Coordinates of C-alpha atoms and ligand atoms in Angstrom, one line a residue:
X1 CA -80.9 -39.9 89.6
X2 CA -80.4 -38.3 85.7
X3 CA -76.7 -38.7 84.7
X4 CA -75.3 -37.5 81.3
X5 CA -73.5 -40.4 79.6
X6 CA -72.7 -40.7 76.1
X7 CA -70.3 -43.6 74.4
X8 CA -67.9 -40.7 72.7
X9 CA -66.7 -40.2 76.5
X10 CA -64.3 -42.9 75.8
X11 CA -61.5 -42.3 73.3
X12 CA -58.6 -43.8 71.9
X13 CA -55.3 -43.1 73.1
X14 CA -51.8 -44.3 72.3
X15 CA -51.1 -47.6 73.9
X16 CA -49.6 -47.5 77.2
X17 CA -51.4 -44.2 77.4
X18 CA -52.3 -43.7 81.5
X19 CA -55.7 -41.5 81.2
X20 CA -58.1 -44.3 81.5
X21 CA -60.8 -43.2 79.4
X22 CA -62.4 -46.9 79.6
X23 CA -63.7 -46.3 83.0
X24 CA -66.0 -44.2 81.4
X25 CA -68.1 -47.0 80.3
X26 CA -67.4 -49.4 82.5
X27 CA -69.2 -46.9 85.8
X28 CA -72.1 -46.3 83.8
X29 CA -72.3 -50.3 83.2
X30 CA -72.1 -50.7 86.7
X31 CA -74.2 -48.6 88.0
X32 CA -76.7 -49.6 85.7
X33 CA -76.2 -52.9 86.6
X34 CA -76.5 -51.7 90.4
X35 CA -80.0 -50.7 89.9
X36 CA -78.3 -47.3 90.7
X37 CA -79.2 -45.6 87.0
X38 CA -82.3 -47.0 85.2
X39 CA -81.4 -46.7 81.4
X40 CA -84.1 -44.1 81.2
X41 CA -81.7 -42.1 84.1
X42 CA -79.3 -41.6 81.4
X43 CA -79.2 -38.7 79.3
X44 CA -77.1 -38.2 76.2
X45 CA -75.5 -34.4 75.8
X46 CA -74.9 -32.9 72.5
X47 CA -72.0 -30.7 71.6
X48 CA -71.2 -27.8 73.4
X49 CA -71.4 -24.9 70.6
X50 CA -68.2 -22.5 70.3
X51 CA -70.8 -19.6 71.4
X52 CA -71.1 -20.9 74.6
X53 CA -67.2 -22.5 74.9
X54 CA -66.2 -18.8 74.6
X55 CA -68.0 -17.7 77.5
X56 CA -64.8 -19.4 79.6
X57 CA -62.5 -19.9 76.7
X58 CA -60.2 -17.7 74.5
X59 CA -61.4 -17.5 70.9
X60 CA -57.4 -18.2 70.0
X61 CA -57.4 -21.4 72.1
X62 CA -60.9 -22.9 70.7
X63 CA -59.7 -21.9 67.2
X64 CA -56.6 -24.4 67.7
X65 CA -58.3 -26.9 69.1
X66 CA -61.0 -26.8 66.1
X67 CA -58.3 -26.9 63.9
X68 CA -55.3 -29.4 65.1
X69 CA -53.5 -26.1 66.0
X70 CA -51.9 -27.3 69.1
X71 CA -48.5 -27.2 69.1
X72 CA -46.1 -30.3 70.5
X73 CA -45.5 -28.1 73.5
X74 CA -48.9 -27.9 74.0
X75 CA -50.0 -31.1 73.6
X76 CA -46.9 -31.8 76.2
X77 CA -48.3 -29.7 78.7
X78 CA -51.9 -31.1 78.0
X79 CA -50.6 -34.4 78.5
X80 CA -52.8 -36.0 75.1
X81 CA -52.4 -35.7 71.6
X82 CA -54.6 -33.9 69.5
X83 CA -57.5 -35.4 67.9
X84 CA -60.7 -34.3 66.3
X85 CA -62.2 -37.5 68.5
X86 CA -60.6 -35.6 71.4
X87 CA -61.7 -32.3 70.7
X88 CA -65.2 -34.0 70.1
X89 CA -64.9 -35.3 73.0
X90 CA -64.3 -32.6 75.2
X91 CA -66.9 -30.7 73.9
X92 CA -69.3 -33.8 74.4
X93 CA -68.0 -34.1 78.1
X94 CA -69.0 -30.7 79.2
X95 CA -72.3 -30.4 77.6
X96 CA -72.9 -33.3 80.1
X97 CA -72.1 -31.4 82.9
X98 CA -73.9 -28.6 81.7
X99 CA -77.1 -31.0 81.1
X100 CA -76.4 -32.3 84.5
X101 CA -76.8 -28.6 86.2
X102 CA -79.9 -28.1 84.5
X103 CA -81.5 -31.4 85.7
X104 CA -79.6 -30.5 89.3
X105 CA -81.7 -27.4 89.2
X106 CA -84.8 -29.2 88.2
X107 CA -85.0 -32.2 90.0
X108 CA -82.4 -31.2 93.1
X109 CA -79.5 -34.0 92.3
X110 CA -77.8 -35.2 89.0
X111 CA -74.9 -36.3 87.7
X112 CA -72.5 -36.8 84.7
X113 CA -70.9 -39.6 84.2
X114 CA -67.7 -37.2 82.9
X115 CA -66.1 -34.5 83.4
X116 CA -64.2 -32.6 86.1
X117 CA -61.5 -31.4 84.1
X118 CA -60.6 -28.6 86.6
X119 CA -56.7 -28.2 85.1
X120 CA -58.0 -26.8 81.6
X121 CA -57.5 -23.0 82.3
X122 CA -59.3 -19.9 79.8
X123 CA -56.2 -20.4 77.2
X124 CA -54.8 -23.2 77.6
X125 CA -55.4 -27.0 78.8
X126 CA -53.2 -29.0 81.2
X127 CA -53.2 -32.1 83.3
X128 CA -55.2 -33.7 80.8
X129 CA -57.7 -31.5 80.5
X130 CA -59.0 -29.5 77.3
X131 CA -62.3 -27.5 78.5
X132 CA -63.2 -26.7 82.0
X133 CA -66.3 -28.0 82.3
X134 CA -67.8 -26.8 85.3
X135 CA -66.3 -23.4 84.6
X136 CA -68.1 -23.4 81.1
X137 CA -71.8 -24.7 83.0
X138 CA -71.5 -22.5 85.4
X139 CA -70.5 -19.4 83.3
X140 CA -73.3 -20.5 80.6
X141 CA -75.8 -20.6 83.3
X142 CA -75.1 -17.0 85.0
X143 CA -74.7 -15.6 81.7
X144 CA -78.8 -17.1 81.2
X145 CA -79.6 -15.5 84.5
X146 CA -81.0 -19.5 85.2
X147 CA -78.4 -18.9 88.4
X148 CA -76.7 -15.8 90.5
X149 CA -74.5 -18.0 92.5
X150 CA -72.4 -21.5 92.3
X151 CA -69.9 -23.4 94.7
X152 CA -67.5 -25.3 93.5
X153 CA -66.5 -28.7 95.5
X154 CA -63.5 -30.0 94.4
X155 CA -62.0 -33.6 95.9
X156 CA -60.2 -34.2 93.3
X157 CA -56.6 -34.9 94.7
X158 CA -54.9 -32.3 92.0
X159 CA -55.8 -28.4 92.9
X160 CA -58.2 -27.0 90.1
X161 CA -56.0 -24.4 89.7
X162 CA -58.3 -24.1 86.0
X163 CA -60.9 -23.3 87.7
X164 CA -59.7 -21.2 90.7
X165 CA -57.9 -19.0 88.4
X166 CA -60.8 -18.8 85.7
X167 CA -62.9 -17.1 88.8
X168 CA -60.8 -15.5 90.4
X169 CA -62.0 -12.1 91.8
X170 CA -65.6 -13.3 90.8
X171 CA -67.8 -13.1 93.7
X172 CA -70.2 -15.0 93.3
X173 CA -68.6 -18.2 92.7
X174 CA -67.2 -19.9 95.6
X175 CA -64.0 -22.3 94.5
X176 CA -63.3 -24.8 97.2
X177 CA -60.6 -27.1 96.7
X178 CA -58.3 -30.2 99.2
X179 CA -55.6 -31.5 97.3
X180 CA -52.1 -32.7 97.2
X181 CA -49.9 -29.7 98.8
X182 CA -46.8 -31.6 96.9
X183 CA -48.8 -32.5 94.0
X184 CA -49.5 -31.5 90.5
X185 CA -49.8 -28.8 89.9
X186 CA -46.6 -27.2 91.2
X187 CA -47.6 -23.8 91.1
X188 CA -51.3 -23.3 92.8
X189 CA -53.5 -20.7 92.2
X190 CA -55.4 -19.3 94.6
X191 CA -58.9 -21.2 95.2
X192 CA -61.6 -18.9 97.9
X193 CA -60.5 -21.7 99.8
X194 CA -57.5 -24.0 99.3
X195 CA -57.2 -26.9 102.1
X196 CA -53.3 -28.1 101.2
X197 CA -52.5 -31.8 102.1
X198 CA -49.7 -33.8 103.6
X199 CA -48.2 -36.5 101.4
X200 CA -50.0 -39.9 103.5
X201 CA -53.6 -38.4 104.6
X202 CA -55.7 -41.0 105.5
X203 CA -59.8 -41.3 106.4
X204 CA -59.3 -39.9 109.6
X205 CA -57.8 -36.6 109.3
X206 CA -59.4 -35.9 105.3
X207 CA -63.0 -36.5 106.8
X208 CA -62.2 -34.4 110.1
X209 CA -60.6 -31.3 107.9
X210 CA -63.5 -32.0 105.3
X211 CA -66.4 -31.5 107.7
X212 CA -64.8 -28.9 109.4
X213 CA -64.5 -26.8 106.4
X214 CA -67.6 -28.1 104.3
X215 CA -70.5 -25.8 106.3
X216 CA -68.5 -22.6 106.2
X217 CA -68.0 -22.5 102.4
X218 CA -71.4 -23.4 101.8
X219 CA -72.3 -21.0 103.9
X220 CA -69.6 -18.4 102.3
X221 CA -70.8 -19.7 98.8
X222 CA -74.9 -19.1 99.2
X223 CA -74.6 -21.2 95.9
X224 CA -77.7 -21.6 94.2
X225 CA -76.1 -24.8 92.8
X226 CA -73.3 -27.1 94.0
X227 CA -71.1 -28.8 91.8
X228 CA -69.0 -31.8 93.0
X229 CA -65.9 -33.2 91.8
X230 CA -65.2 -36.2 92.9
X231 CA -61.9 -37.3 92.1
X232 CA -60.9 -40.9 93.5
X233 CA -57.2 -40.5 92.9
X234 CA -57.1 -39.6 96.6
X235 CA -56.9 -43.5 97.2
X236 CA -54.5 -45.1 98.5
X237 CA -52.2 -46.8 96.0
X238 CA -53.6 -44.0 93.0
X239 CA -50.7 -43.7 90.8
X240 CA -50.9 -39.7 91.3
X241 CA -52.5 -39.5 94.4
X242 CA -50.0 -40.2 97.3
X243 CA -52.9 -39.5 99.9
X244 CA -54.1 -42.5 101.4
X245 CA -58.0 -43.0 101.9
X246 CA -59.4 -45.8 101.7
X247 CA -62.6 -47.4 99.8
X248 CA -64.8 -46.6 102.9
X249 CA -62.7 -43.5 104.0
X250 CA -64.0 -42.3 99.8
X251 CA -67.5 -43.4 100.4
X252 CA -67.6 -41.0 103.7
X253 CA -66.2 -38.4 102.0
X254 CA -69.3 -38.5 99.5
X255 CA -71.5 -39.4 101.7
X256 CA -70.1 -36.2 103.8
X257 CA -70.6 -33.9 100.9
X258 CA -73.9 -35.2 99.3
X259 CA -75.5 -34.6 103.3
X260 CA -74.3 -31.6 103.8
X261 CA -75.3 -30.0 100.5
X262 CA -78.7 -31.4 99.8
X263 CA -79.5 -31.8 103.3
X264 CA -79.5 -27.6 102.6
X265 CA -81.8 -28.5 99.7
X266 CA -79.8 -27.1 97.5
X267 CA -79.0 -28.9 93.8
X268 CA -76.3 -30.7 93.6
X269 CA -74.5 -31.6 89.7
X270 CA -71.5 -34.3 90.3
X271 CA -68.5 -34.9 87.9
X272 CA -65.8 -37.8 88.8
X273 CA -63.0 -35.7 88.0
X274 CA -59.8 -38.1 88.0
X275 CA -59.0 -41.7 89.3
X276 CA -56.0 -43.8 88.1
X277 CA -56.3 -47.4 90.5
X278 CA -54.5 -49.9 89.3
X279 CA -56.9 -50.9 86.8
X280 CA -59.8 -49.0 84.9
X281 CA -62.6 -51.1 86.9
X282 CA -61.0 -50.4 90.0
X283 CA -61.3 -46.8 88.9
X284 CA -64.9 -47.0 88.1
X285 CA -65.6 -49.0 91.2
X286 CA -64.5 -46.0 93.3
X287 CA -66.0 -43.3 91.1
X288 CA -69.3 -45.3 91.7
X289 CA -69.2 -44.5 95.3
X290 CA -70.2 -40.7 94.7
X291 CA -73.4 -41.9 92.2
X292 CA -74.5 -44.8 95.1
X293 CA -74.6 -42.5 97.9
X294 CA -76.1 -39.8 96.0
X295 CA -79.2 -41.9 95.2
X296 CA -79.1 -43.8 98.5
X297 CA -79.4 -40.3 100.3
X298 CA -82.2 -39.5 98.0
X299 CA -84.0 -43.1 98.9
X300 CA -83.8 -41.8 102.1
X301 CA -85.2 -39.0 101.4
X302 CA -87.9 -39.6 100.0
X303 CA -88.7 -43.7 100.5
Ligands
ZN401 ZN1 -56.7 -35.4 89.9

């Protein structure tokens, strides 16, 4: 399985600081040390160019991020300060996912080993979130005319009300999302489909609800890719989360998504959106699940 990775995915942030952008590192080590990712699996992204930013983004918005124009309001509701790391970052981040659509759509499945940041609307970023990634690969790849058509799977336990809103009334890209119905954010925006959660959800009831909705919006979404964000802060005991799956009740719920969607052959890019465990490996040991069973399923596949 290709996965985008690059070392700038982690970045410094005040002590105490909860985004845990060590467990960036810390999944790739692992699943390299899995035998998941061979070294030569790993692909390193360059910079996404303003040029294609802009095809999601306001002009205003990437001008104050180029330049440190946020304001302390903004970097409130963004939830990170400003840097030029950050900003380099961010840029580095979704020119992994985009990388990791293109090698979906050449080789079926692929991965990056960032990204997911489904709060960060056209003009603004949120929730820790600076650049909608999968907004800004999918955008860059319809304006190419490399695709017609993408679904959006997102798991994460926080609506992507980014990336809902950013396609809304846009036909041909299918926003699924199951989150938090009392979580962040307060005010959702409307998703082609939103699946609302209880505060406590466990395995049972999130894998029934899951595969009872996952065929109809693939089938709704005739996506010529898939894109899957995989956020582990459903866990139980997630600082944000308050749902309640467990490890195994996570690695069903990939396993659920990665059979249904290339078990319809079509290519599938996975992000791990947000986790916040009680420690970064803990973090990275559930993100890992969506990588294992992807390649697993493929070994399957094709023994
Ligand atoms: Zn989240």
């Amino acid at each position: 399985m290709k996965c985008c990775y690059h070392p700038a995915y982690q970045v410094a942030l005040p002590i105490g600081h909860p985004f845990p952008t060590a467990k960036y590192p810390l999944l790739k080590d692992q699943l390299v040390a899995e035998g998941i990712l061979a070294p030569i699996d790993l692909a390193e992204p360059e910079p996404l160019d303003l040029e294609t930013l802009e095809l999601v983004h306001t002009r205003e918005y990437l001008a104050k991020l180029e330049s440190s124009g946020l304001s302390a309001a903004e970097q409130r509701r963004l939830g990170l300060p400003w840097s030029d790391a950050l900003w380099q970052r961010s840029r580095l981040a979704s020119a992994g996912t985009l990388l990791a659509a293109r090698m979906a759509l050449e080789g079926g499945l692929a991965g990056n080993l960032a990204g997911g940041t489904h709060h960060a609307f056209a003009d603004h970023g949120e929730g820790f979130c600076v650049l909608n990634d999968v907004a800004i690969a999918v955008a860059k790849l319809r304006a190419e005319g490399v695709i017609r058509r993408a679904a959006v799977i997102d798991l994460d336990v926080h609506q992507g009300n980014g990336t809902a809103a950013i396609f809304e009334g846009v036909d041909e890209v299918f926003t699924f999302s199951m989150h938090g119905e009392r979580n962040y954010p307060l005010a959702k925006m409307r998703s082609n489909l939103d699946v609302p959660l209880k505060d406590g959800v466990g395995d049972a009831e999130y894998l029934d609800l899951l595969q009872r909705h996952l065929p109809a919006v693939l089938d709704s979404a005739r996506g010529d890719i898939v894109f899957y964000l995989a956020g582990v802060d459903v866990a139980a005991g997630d600082r944000y989360g308050k749902l309640a799956l467990s490890e195994e009740g996570i690695r069903l719920r990939d396993q659920q998504v990665i059979e249904a969607v290339r078990g319809r052959s079509l290519p599938l890019a996975i992000v791990p959106a947000g986790g916040y465990a009680a420690t970064r490996a803990r973090t990275a040991e559930l993100h890992a699940h969506a990588f294992r069973e992807a390649v697993a399923y493929e070994r399957a596949v094709n023994p």
